[in-house]
Short mmCIF file of C-alpha atoms and ligand atoms in Angstrom, two decimals:
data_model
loop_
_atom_site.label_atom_id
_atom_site.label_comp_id
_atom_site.label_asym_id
_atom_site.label_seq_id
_atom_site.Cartn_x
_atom_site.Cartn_y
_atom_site.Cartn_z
CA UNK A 9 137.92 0.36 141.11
CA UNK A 10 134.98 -1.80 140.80
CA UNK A 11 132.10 -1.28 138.26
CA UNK A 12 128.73 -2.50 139.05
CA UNK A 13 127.44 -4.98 136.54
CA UNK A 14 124.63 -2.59 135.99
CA UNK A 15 123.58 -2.45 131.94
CA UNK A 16 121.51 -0.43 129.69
CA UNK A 17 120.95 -0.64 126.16
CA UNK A 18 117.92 0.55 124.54
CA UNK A 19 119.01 -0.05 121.23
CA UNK A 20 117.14 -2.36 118.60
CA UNK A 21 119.99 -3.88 116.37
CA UNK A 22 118.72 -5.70 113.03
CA UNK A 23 121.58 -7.81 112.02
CA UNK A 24 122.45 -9.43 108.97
CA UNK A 25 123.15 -9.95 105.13
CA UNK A 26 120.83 -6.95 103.21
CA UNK A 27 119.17 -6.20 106.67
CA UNK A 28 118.94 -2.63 105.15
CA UNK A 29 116.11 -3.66 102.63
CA UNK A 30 113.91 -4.86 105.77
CA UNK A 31 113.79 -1.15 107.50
CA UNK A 32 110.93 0.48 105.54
CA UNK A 33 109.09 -2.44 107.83
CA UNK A 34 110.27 -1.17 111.00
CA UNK A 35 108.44 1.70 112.89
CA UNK A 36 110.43 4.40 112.44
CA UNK A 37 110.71 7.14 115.17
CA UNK A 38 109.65 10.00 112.94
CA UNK A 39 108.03 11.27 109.99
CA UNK A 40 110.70 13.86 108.32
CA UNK A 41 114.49 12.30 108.98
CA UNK A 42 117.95 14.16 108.27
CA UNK A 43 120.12 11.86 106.48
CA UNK A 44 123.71 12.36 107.08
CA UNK A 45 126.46 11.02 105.17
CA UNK A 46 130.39 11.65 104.64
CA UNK A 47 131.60 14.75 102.34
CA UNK A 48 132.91 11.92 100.36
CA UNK A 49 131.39 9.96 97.16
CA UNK A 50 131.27 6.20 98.23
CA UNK A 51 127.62 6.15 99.42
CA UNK A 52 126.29 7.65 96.49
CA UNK A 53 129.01 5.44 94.02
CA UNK A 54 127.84 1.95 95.81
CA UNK A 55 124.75 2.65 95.89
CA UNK A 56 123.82 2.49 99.68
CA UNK A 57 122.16 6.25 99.73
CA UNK A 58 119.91 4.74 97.29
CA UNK A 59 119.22 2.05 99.32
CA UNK A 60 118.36 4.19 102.22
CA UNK A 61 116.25 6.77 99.99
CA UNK A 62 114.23 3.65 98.63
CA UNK A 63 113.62 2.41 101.83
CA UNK A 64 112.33 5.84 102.98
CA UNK A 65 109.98 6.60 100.32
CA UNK A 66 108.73 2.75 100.98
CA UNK A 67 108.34 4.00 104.66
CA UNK A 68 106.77 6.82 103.39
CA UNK A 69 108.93 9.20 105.11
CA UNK A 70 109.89 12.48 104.22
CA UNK A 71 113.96 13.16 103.94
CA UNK A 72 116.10 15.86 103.35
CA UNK A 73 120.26 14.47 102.59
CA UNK A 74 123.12 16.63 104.51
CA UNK A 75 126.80 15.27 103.35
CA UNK A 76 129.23 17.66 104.88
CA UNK A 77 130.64 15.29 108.08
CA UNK A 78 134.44 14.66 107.22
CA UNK A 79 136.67 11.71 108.50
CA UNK A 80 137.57 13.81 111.56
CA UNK A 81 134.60 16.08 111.96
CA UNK A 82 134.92 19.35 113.50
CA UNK A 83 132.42 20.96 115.86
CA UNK A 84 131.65 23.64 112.95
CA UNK A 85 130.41 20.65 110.79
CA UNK A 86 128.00 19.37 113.99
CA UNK A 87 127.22 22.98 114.36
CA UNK A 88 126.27 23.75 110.54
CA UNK A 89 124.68 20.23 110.29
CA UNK A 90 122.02 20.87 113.38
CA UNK A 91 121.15 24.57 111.57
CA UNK A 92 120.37 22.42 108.61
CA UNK A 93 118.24 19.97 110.84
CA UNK A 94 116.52 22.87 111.99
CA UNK A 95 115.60 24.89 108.97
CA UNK A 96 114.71 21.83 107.04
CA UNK A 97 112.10 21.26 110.27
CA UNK A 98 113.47 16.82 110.78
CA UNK A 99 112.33 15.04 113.47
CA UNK A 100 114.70 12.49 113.45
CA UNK A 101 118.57 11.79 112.04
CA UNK A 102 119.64 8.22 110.13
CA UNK A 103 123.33 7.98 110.43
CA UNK A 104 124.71 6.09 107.34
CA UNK A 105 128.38 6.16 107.10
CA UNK A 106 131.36 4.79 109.57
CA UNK A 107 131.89 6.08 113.07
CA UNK A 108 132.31 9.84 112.23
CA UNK A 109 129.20 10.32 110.75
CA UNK A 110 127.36 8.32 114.05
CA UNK A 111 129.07 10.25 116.14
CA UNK A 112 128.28 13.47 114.70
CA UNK A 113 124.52 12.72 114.36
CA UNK A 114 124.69 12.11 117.78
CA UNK A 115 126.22 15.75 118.44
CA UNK A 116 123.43 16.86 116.00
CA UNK A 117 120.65 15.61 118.08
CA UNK A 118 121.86 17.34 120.86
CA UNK A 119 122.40 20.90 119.01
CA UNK A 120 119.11 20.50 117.46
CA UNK A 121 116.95 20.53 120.79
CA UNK A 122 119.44 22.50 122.96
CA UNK A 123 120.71 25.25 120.80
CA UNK A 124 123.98 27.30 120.78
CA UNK A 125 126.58 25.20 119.77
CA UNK A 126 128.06 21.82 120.46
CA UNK A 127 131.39 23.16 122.31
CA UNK A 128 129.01 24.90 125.07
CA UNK A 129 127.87 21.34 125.93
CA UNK A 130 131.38 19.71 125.96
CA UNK A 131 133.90 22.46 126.28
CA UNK A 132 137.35 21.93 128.61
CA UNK A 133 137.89 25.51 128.57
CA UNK A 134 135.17 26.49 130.58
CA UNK A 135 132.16 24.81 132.95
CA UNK A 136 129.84 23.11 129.86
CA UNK A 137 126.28 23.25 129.87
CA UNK A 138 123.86 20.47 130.82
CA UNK A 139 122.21 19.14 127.76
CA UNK A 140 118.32 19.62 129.21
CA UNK A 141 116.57 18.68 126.72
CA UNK A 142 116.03 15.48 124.97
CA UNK A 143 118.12 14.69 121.61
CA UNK A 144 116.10 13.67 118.24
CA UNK A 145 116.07 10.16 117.97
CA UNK A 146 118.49 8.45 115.25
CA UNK A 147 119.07 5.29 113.29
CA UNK A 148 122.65 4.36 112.79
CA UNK A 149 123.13 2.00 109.77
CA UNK A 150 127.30 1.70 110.14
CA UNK A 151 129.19 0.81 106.66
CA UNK A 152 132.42 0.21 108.61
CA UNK A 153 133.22 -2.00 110.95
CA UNK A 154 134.85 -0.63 113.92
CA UNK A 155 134.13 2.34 116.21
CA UNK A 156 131.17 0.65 117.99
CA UNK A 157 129.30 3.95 117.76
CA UNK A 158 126.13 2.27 116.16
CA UNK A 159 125.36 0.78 119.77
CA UNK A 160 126.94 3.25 122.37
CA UNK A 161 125.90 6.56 123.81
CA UNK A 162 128.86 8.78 122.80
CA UNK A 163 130.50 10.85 120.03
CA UNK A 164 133.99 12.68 119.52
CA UNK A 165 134.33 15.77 117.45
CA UNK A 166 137.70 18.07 117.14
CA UNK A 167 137.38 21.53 118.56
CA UNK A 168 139.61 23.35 115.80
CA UNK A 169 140.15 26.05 117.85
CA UNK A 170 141.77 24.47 120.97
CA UNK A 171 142.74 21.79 118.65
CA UNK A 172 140.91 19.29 120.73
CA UNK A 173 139.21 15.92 120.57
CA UNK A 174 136.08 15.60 123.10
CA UNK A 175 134.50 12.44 123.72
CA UNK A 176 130.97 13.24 124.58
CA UNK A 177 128.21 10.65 126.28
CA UNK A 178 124.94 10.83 127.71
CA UNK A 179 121.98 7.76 127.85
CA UNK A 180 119.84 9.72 125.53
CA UNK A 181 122.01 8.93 122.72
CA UNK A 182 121.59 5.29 121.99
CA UNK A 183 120.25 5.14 118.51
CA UNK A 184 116.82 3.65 118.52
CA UNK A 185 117.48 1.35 115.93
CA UNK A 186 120.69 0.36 114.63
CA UNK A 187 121.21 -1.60 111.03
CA UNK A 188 124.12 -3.50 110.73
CA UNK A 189 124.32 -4.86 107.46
CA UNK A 190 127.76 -6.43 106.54
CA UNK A 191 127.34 -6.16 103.16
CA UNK A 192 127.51 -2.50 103.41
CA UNK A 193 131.36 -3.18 104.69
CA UNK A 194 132.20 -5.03 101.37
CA UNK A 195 133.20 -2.04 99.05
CA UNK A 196 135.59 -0.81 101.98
CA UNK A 197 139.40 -0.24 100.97
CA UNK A 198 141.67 -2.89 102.54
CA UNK A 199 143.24 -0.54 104.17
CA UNK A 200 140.46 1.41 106.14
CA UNK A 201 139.17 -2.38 107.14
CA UNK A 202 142.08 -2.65 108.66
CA UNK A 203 142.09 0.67 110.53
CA UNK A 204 138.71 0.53 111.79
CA UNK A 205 139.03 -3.09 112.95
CA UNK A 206 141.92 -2.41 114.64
CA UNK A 207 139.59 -0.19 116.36
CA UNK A 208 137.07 -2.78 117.18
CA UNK A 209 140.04 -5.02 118.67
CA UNK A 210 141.57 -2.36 120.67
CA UNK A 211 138.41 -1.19 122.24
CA UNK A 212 138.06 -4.96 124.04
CA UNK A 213 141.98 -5.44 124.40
CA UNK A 214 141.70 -1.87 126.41
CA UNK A 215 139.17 -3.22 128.25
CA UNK A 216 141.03 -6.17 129.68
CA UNK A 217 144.16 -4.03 130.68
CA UNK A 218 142.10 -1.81 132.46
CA UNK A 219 141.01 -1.66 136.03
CA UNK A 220 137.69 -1.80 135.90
CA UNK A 221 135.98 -5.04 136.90
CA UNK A 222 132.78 -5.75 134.87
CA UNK A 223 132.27 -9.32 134.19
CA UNK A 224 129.95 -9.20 131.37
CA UNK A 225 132.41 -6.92 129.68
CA UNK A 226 135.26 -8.68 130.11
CA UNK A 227 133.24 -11.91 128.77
CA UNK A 228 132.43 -9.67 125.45
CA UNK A 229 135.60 -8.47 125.34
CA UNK A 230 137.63 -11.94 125.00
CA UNK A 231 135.02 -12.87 122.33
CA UNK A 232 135.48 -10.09 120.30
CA UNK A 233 139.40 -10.13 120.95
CA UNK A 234 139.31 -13.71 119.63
CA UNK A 235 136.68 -13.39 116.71
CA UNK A 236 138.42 -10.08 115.27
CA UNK A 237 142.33 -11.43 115.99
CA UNK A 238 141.12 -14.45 113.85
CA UNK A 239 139.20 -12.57 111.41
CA UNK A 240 140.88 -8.88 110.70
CA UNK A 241 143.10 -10.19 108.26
CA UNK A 242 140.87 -12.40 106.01
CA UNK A 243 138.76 -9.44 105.53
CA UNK A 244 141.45 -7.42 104.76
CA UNK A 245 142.34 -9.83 102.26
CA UNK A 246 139.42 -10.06 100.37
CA UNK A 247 136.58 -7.82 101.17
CA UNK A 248 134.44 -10.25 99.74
CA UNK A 249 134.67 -12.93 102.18
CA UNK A 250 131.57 -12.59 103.64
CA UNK A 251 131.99 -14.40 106.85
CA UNK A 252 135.15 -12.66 107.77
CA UNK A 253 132.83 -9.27 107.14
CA UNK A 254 130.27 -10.69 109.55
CA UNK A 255 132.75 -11.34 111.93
CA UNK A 256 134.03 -8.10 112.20
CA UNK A 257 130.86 -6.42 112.31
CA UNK A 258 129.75 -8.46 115.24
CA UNK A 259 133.23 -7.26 116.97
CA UNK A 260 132.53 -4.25 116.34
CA UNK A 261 129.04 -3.97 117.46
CA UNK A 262 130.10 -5.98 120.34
CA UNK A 263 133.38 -3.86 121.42
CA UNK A 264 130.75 -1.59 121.15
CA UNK A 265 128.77 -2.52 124.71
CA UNK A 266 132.44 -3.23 125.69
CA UNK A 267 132.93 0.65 126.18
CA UNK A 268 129.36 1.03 127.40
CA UNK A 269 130.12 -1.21 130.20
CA UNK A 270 133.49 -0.68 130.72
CA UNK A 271 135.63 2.26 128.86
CA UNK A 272 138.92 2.79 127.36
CA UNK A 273 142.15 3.53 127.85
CA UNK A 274 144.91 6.13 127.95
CA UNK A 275 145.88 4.83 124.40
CA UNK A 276 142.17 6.49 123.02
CA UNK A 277 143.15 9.63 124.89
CA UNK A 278 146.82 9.23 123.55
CA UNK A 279 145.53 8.47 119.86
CA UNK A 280 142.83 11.39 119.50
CA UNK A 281 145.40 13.77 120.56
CA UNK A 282 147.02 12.96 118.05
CA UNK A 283 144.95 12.96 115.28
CA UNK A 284 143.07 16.23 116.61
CA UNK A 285 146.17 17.76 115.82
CA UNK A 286 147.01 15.70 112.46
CA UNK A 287 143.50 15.22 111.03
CA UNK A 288 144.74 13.29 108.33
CA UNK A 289 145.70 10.24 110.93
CA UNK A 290 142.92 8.05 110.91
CA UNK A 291 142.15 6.90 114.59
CA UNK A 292 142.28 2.86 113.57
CA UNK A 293 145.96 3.70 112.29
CA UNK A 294 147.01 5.88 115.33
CA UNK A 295 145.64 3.11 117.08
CA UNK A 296 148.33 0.73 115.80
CA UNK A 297 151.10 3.18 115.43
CA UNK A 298 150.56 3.41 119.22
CA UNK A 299 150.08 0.04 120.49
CA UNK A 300 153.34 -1.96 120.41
CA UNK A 301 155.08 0.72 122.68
CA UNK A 302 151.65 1.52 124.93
CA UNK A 303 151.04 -2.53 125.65
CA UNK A 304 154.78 -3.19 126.16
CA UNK A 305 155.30 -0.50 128.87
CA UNK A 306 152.03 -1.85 130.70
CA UNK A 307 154.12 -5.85 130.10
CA UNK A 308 157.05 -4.10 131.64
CA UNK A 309 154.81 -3.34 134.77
CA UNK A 310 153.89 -6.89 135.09
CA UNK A 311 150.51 -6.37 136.80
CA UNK A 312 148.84 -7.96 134.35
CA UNK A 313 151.25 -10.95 132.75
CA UNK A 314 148.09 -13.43 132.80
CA UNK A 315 145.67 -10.98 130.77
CA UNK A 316 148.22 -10.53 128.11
CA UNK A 317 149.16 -14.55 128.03
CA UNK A 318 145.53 -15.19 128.15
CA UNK A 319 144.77 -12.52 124.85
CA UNK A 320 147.38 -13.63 123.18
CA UNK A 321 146.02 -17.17 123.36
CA UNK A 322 142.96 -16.20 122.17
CA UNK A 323 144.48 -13.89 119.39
CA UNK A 324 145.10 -17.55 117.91
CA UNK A 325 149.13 -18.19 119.69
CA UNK A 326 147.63 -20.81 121.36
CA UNK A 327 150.40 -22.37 122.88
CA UNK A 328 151.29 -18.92 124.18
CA UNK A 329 153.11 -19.07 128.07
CA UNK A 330 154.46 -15.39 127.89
CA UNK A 331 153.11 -11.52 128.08
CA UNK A 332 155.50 -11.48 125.21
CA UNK A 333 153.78 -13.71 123.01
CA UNK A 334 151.27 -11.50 123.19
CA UNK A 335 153.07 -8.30 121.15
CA UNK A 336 154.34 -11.39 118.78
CA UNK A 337 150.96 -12.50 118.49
CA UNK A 338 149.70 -8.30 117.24
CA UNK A 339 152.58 -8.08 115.21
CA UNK A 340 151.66 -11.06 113.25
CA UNK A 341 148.35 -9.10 112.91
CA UNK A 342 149.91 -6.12 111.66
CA UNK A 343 152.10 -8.07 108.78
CA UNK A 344 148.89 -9.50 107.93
CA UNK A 345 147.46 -6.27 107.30
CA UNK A 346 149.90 -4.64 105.65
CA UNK A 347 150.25 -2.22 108.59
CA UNK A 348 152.76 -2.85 110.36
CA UNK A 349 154.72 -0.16 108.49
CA UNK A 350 152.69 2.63 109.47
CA UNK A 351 154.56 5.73 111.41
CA UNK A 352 154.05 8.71 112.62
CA UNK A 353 156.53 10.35 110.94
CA UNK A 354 154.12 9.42 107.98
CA UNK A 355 151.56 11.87 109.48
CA UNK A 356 154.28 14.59 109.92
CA UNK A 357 154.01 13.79 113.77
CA UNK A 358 157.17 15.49 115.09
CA UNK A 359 158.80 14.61 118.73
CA UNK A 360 158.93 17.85 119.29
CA UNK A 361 154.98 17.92 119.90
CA UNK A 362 155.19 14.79 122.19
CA UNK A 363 154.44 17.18 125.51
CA UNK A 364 151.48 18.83 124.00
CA UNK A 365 150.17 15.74 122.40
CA UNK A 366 149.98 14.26 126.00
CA UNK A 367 148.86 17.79 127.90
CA UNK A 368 145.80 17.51 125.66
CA UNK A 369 145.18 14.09 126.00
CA UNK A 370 144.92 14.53 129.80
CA UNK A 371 142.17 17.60 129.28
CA UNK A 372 140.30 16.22 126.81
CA UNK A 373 140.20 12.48 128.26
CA UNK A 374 141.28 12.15 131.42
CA UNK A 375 139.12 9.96 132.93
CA UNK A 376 140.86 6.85 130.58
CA UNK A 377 143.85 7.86 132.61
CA UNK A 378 141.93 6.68 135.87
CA UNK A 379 141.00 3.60 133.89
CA UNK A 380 144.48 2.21 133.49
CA UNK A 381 145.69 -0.40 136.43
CA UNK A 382 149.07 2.38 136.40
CA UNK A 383 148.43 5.72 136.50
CA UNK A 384 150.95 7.20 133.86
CA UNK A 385 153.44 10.11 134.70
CA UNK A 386 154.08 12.46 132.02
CA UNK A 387 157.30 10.85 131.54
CA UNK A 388 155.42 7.60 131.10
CA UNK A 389 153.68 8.90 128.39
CA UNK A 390 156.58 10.98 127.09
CA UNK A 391 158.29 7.35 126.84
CA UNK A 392 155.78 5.10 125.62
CA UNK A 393 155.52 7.88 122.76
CA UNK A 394 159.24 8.18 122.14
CA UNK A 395 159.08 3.96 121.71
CA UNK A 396 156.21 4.25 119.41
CA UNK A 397 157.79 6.64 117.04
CA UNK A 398 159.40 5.84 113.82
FE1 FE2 B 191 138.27 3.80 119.17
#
């Protein structure tokens, strides 16, 4: 399949060191804004909710603070969060938080101006609704690095009661204005750095095995595999090190238009299967529990050799001749980053859950299935899962 090189992207991205104190200048897009944050403390504890508040009342705009999103959130969290948005009477949401919270302000928006709940607008059980009316607008200010959510048009929630995860996307959902700020990644664990920018690097690697042909993408998506493959692990390393932070928010940002222009793979449908069952398992770490086993059966194929000589070259193996080097070169990655221990097992992932995992991948995602060069059987999957567990 060939994708048209057609673009949009109406976001406005300020980007740098402390770019967060410079937004009071900025015309916001309304007077009374929702701010949404994590159910957890470390906004509040590093001070970044002050931050935001201080560059609100310098902005002279009303704000009312809603902090129930979790690290998985649920549709009952968008659905509780847009009756919130709509009692307290906000015109617009500010996102501040990793990819969860993005995404569910995005879901939010939609709620808000539509009504019922977010499952009528993205169910798989039944024909959804059109979303007719146009979302609030909303600032994403990302304190991760890794989902690409602050500059794409989508969001993924869990469905508790199907125990689904829906990816939902629709144009209106750029955020206006997006902050990234790398010193808001500083105070994150070594671990979830890791995680999330496996996520950033996955979301361009994807993109190269696929089958869609988009050159710009494919140009973003070898220089974010090469700035976060030489990167990831310094920042894991020391959170401090402020250009490996920059560099990994620019992946991010930029693996980001990557799925704009081109999508994912059946390793993203694979992964939030998983973890819609196991909310506990981050996505960055299903990610790389995943992804020896998923990019060695697609080496096996051989319809790719040169893509996977070609990333691994650019993950820094740079005398790299063989598809091989390439699964050398993101184990490497993995020691780096402490991660390469990770299982599923961990999670309490059984085998025995391997055909459902992959019967709700193909519902809730299936159009990364069309995305791959091979269209995987369930036995594919059923294999590549059995490789990947430990
Ligand atoms: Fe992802």
């Amino acid at each position: 399949m060939v994708v048209e090189d057609n673009a949009f992207f109406p976001t406005k991205i300020l980007f740098g060191a402390e770019k967060l104190k410079t937004l009071h200048q900025e015309k916001l897009p309304g007077k009374r804004a929702l701010v949404l944050i994590t159910n957890g403390n470390s906004m509040k504890k590093y001070g970044y909710l002050d931050q935001l508040c201080n560059e609100l009342n310098l902005a002279q705009v009303d704000f009312v603070i809603y902090n129930q999103i979790s690290a998985n959130p649920t549709s009952d969290e968008i659905d509780n969060g847009a009756k919130f948005a709509k009692e307290k009477q906000v015109d617009f949401i500010i996102a501040l938080g990793g990819g969860s919270v993005i995404d569910s302000a995005k879901m939010i928006a939609i709620v808000l101006t539509n009504g019922g709940s977010i499952w009528d607008y993205t169910c798989t059980d039944k024909k959804p609704k059109t979303v007719i009316n146009d979302p609030i607008a909303i600032i994403a200010i990302p304190t991760t690095a890794g989902t690409g959510s602050e500059v794409d048009c989508a969001g993924a929630f869990t469905y508790l009661p199907l125990q689904e995860k829906v990816a939902f996307k629709d144009e209106r959902l750029f955020p206006a204005i997006t902050v990234i700020d790398p010193t808001l990644t500083y105070t994150l664990p070594s671990k979830l750095t890791a995680y999330q920018g496996w996520d950033a690097l996955t979301h361009s690697m994807e993109n190269l095995i696929n089958k869609n042909e988009n050159s710009d993408a494919t140009n973003i998506a070898k220089t974010v595999v090469k700035l976060a493959g030489n990167n990831l692990s310094k920042a894991v390393k020391n959170g401090d090190d402020q250009e490996a932070r920059e560099k990994m928010a620019i992946s991010s940002y930029l693996s980001g238009i990557v799925i704009n222009l081109s999508g994912t793979t059946s390793m993203h449908a694979l992964e939030c299967a998983m973890s819609a069952l196991h909310p506990d398992l981050e996505h960055g770490a299903g990610l790389i529990i995943l992804s020896i086993a998923y990019f060695q059966f697609f080496i096996d194929l051989h319809i790719c050799d040169e893509v996977f000589v070609e990333m691994a070259r650019l993950l820094g193996a740079v005398d790299a001749n063989s598809p091989d080097d390439f699964i050398k070169a993101i184990k490497n990655i993995h020691q780096k980053c402490h991660v390469d221990n990770l299982k599923m097992s961990d999670y309490l992932i059984s085998e025995d859950e391997f055909p459902l995992i992959i019967a709700k991948a193909r519902r809730a995602m299936p159009g990364n299935f069309v995305n791959d060069r091979y269209l995987l059987s369930d036995e594919d999957c059923l294999k590549i899962l059995k490789q990947a567990y430990r």
